[in-house]
Coordinates of C-alpha atoms in Angstrom, one line a residue:
Chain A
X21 CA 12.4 -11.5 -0.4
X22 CA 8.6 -11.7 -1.2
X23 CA 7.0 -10.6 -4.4
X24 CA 3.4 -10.2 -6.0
X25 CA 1.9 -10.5 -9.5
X26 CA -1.3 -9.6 -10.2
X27 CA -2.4 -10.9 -13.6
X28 CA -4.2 -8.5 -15.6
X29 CA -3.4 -5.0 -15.3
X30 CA -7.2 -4.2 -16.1
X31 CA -10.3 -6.4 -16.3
X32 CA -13.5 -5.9 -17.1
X33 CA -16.7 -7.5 -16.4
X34 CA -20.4 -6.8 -16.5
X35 CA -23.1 -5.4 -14.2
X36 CA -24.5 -8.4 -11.6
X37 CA -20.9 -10.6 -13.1
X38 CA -18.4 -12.5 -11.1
X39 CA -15.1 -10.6 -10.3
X40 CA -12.0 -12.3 -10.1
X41 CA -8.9 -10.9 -9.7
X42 CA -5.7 -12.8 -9.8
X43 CA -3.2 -12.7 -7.3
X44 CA 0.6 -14.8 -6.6
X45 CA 2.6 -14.7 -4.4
X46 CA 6.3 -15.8 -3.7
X47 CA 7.4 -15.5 -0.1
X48 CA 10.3 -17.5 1.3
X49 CA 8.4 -17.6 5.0
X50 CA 4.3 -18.2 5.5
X51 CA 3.1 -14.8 4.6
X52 CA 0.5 -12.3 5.6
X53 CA -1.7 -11.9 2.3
X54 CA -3.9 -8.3 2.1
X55 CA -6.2 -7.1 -0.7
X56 CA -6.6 -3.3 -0.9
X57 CA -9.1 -1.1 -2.9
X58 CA -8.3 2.1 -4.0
X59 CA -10.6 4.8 -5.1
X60 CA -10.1 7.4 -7.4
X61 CA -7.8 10.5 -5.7
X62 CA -8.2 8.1 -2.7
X63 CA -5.6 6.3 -0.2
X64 CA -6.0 2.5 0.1
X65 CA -8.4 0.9 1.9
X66 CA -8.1 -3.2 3.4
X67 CA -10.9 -5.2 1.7
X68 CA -9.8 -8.1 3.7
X69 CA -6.2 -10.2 5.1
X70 CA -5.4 -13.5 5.4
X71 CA -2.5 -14.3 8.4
X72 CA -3.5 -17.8 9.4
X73 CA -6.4 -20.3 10.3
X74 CA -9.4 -20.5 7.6
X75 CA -7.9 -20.2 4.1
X76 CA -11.3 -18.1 2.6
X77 CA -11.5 -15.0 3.7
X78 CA -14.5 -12.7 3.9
X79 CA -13.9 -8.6 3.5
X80 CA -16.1 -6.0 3.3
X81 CA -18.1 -5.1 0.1
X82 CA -19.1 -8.5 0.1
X83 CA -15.3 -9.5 -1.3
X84 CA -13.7 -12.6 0.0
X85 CA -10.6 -14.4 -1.6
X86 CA -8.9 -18.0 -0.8
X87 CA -5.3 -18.8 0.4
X88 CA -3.9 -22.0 -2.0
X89 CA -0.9 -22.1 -0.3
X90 CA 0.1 -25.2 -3.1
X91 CA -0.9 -22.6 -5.7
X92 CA 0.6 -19.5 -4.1
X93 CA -2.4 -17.6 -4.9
X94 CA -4.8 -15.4 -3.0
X95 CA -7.8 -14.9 -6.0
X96 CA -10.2 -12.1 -4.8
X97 CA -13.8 -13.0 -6.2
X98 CA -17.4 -11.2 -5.7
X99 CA -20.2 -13.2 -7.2
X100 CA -22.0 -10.3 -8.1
X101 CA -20.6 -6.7 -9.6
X102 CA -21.7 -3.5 -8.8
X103 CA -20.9 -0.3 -11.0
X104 CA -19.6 1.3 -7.3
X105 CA -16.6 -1.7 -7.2
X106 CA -15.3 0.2 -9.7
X107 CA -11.7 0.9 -8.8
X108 CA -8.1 -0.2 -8.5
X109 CA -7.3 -3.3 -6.5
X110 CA -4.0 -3.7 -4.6
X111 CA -2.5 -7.2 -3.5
X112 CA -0.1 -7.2 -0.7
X113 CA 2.2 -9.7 1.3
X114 CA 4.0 -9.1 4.1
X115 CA 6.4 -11.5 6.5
X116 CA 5.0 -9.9 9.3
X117 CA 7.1 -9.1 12.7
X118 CA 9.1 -12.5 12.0
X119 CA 13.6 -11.9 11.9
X120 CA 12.8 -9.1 14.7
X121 CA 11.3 -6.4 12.7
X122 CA 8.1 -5.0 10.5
X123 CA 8.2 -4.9 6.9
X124 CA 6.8 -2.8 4.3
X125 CA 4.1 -4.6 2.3
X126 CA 5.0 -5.4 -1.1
X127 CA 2.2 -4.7 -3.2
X128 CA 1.4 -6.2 -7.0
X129 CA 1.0 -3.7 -10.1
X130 CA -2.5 -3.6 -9.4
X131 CA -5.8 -4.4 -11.7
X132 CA -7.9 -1.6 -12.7
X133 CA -11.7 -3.0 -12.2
X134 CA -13.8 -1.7 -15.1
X135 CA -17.9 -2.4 -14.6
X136 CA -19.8 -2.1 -17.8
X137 CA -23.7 -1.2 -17.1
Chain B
X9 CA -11.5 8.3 15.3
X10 CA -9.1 9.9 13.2
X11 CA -6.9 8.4 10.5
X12 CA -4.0 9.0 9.0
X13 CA -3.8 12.1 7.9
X14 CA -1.4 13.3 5.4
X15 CA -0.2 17.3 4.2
X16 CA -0.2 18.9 1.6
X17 CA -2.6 17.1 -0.4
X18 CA -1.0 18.6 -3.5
X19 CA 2.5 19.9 -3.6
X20 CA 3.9 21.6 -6.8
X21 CA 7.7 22.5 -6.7
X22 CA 10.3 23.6 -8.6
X23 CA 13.2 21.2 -10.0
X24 CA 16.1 22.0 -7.1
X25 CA 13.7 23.2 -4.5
X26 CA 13.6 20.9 -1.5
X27 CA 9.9 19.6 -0.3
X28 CA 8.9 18.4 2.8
X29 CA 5.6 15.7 3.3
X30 CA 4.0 15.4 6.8
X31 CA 2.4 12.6 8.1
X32 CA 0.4 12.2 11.1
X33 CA -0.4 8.6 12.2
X34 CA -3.8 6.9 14.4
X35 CA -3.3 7.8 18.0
X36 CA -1.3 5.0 19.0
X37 CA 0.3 3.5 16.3
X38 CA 3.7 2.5 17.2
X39 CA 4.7 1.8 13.5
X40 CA 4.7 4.2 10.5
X41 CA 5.4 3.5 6.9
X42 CA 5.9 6.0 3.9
X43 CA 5.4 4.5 0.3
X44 CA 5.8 5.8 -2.9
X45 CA 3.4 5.6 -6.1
X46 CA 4.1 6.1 -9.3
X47 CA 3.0 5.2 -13.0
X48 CA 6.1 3.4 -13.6
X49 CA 6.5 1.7 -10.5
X50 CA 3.8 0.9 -9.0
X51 CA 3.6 1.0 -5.3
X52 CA 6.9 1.0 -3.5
X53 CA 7.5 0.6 -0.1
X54 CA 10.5 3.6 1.2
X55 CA 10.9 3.3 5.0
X56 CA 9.6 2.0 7.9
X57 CA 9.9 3.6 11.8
X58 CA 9.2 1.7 14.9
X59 CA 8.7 4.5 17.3
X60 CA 11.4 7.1 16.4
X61 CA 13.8 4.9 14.7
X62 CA 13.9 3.4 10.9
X63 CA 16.2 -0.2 11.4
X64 CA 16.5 -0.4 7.5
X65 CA 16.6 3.1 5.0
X66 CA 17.8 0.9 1.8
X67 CA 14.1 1.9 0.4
X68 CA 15.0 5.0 0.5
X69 CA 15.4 5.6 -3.6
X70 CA 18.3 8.3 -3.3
X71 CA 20.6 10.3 -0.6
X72 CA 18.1 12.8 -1.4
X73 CA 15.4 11.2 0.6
X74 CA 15.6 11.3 4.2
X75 CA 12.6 10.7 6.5
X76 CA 12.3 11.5 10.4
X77 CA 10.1 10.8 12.9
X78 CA 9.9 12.4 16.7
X79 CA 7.7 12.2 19.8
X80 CA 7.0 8.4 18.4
X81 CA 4.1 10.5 16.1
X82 CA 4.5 12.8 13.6
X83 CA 6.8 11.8 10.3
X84 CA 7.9 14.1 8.1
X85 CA 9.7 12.9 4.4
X86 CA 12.1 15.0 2.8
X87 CA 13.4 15.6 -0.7
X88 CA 16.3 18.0 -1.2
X89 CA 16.9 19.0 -4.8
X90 CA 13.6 18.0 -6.0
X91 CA 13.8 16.1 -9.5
X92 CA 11.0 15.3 -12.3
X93 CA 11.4 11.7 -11.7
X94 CA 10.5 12.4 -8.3
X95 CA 7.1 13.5 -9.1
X96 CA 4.5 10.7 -7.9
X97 CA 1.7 10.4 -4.6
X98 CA 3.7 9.7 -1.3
X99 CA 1.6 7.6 0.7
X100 CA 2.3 7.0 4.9
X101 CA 0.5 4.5 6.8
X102 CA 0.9 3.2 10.3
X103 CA 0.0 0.0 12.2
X104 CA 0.4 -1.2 16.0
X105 CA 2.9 -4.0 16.6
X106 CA 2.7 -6.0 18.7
X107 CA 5.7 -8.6 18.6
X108 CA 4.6 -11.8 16.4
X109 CA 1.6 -10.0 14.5
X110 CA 0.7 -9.3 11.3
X111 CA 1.1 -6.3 9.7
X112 CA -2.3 -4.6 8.8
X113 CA -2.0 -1.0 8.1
X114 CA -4.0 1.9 7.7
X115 CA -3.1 4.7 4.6
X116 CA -3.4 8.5 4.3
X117 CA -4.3 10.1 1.8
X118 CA -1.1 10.6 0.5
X119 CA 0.3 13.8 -1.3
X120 CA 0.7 14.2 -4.5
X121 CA 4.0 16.1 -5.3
X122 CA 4.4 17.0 -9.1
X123 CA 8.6 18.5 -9.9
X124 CA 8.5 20.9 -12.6

C-alpha cells in the first residue's frame, strides 16, 4: 500500500517569497506523484503530475516540483508568492493501472498556504 | 466542455434519513471515483467504477454506504441511516483509462452533507 505525508499542516510565507511545500511518499511500485490545489468551497484542481521521464515538473500557476526518487519526495516550490496562491495544497500518489486495475489516489493531510501582504 | 458536476451542493439531513449524492462524470470518462473529506480524516478514497462495475468496495466505510453506477455515466452514492459522523464533503471524480496509464483525474465540486 502507498502512503503520503505532507509536512506542515500550514505554512506561511511572505508576499514575492519562495513556497515550498513538503511532500513523501512510500509506494511499494514506481508511483504516479500529483499535486492538487484547492480553493476555498472549491473541488481540487491538478497543479501538475509526475508519471515518468523528467524528474521536475512544471504546473500551472507557475508551480513545479522535483521527483527524488532516493528521497521519496515530490517538494512543490514557486519562487515567487502571490496573495491569490492562497489555498490548500493536496499531494497524491497513485500505482496507476499496474496489478489490472485503477486505484484511488491517496492524498496527504494537506498544507494550508497562508500569504502574508 | 463540461466537468464533473456534482448534486446537491449542500445536503442537510436528519440522523436516520437516507441521502443519496449524484455524480455526473466528463463525457467519456470510463473511470469514476467518489472520495470522502473530512476534518478528521482528511481525504479518503471510497470506491472506484470502471464502467458500471466497482472490482474493490473495501473503501466503502460502512454497510451503509453503497454506490452505483449505470449507462457507464451517472454515479449515484448512498447512505442509509444517515449518522453525524457521516457528515463531511463527498467528492467524485473521473479519469479515462486506458490500460498502462496514469491516473489523472478530474473533481466535482463535491457535496457537502451535514447529519443532524
Amino acid at each position: 500500500a502507498q502512503s503520503v505525508t505532507q509536512l506542515g499542516s500550514h505554512v506561511s510565507v511572505s508576499e514575492g517569497a519562495l513556497v515550498l511545500l513538503r511532500c513523501n511518499y512510500s509506494s511499494s511500485v514506481p508511483p504516479y506523484l500529483f499535486w492538487y490545489v484547492q480553493y476555498p468551497n472549491q473541488g481540487l484542481q491538478l497543479l501538475l503530475k509526475y508519471t515518468t521521464g523528467a524528474t521536475l515538473v512544471k504546473g500551472i500557476n507557475g508551480f513545479e516540483a522535483e521527483f527524488k526518487k532516493s528521497e521519496t519526495s515530490f517538494h512543490l516550490t514557486k519562487p515567487s508568492a502571490h496573495m491569490s496562491d492562497a489555498a490548500e495544497y493536496f499531494c497524491a500518489v497513485s500505482i496507476g493501472y499496474s496489478g489490472g486495475g485503477a486505484d484511488g489516489l491517496t492524498f496527504g493531510k494537506g498544507t494550508h498556504l497562508i500569504i502574508q501582504p | 466542455g463540461a466537468g464533473v458536476s456534482q448534486s446537491p451542493s449542500n445536503k442537510v439531513t436528519e440522523k436516520g434519513k437516507d441521502v443519496e449524492l449524484r455524480c455526473d462524470p466528463i463525457s467519456g470518462h470510463t473511470a469514476l471515483y467518489w472520495y470522502r473529506q473530512s476534518l478528521g480524516q482528511g481525504l479518503e478514497f471510497l470506491i472506484y467504477f470502471q464502467g458500471n462495475s466497482a472490482p474493490d468496495k473495501s473503501g466503502l466505510p460502512s454497510d451503509r454506504f453503497s454506490a452505483e453506477r449505470t449507462g457507464g455515466s451517472v454515479s449515484t452514492l448512498t447512505i442509509q441511516r444517515t449518522q453525524q459522523e457521516d457528515s463531511a464533503v463527498y467528492l467524485c471524480a473521473s479519469s479515462l483509462v486506458p490500460a498502462g496509464s496514469y491516473n489523472e483525474q478530474f473533481f466535482g465540486p463535491g457535496t457537502r452533507l451535514t447529519v443532524l
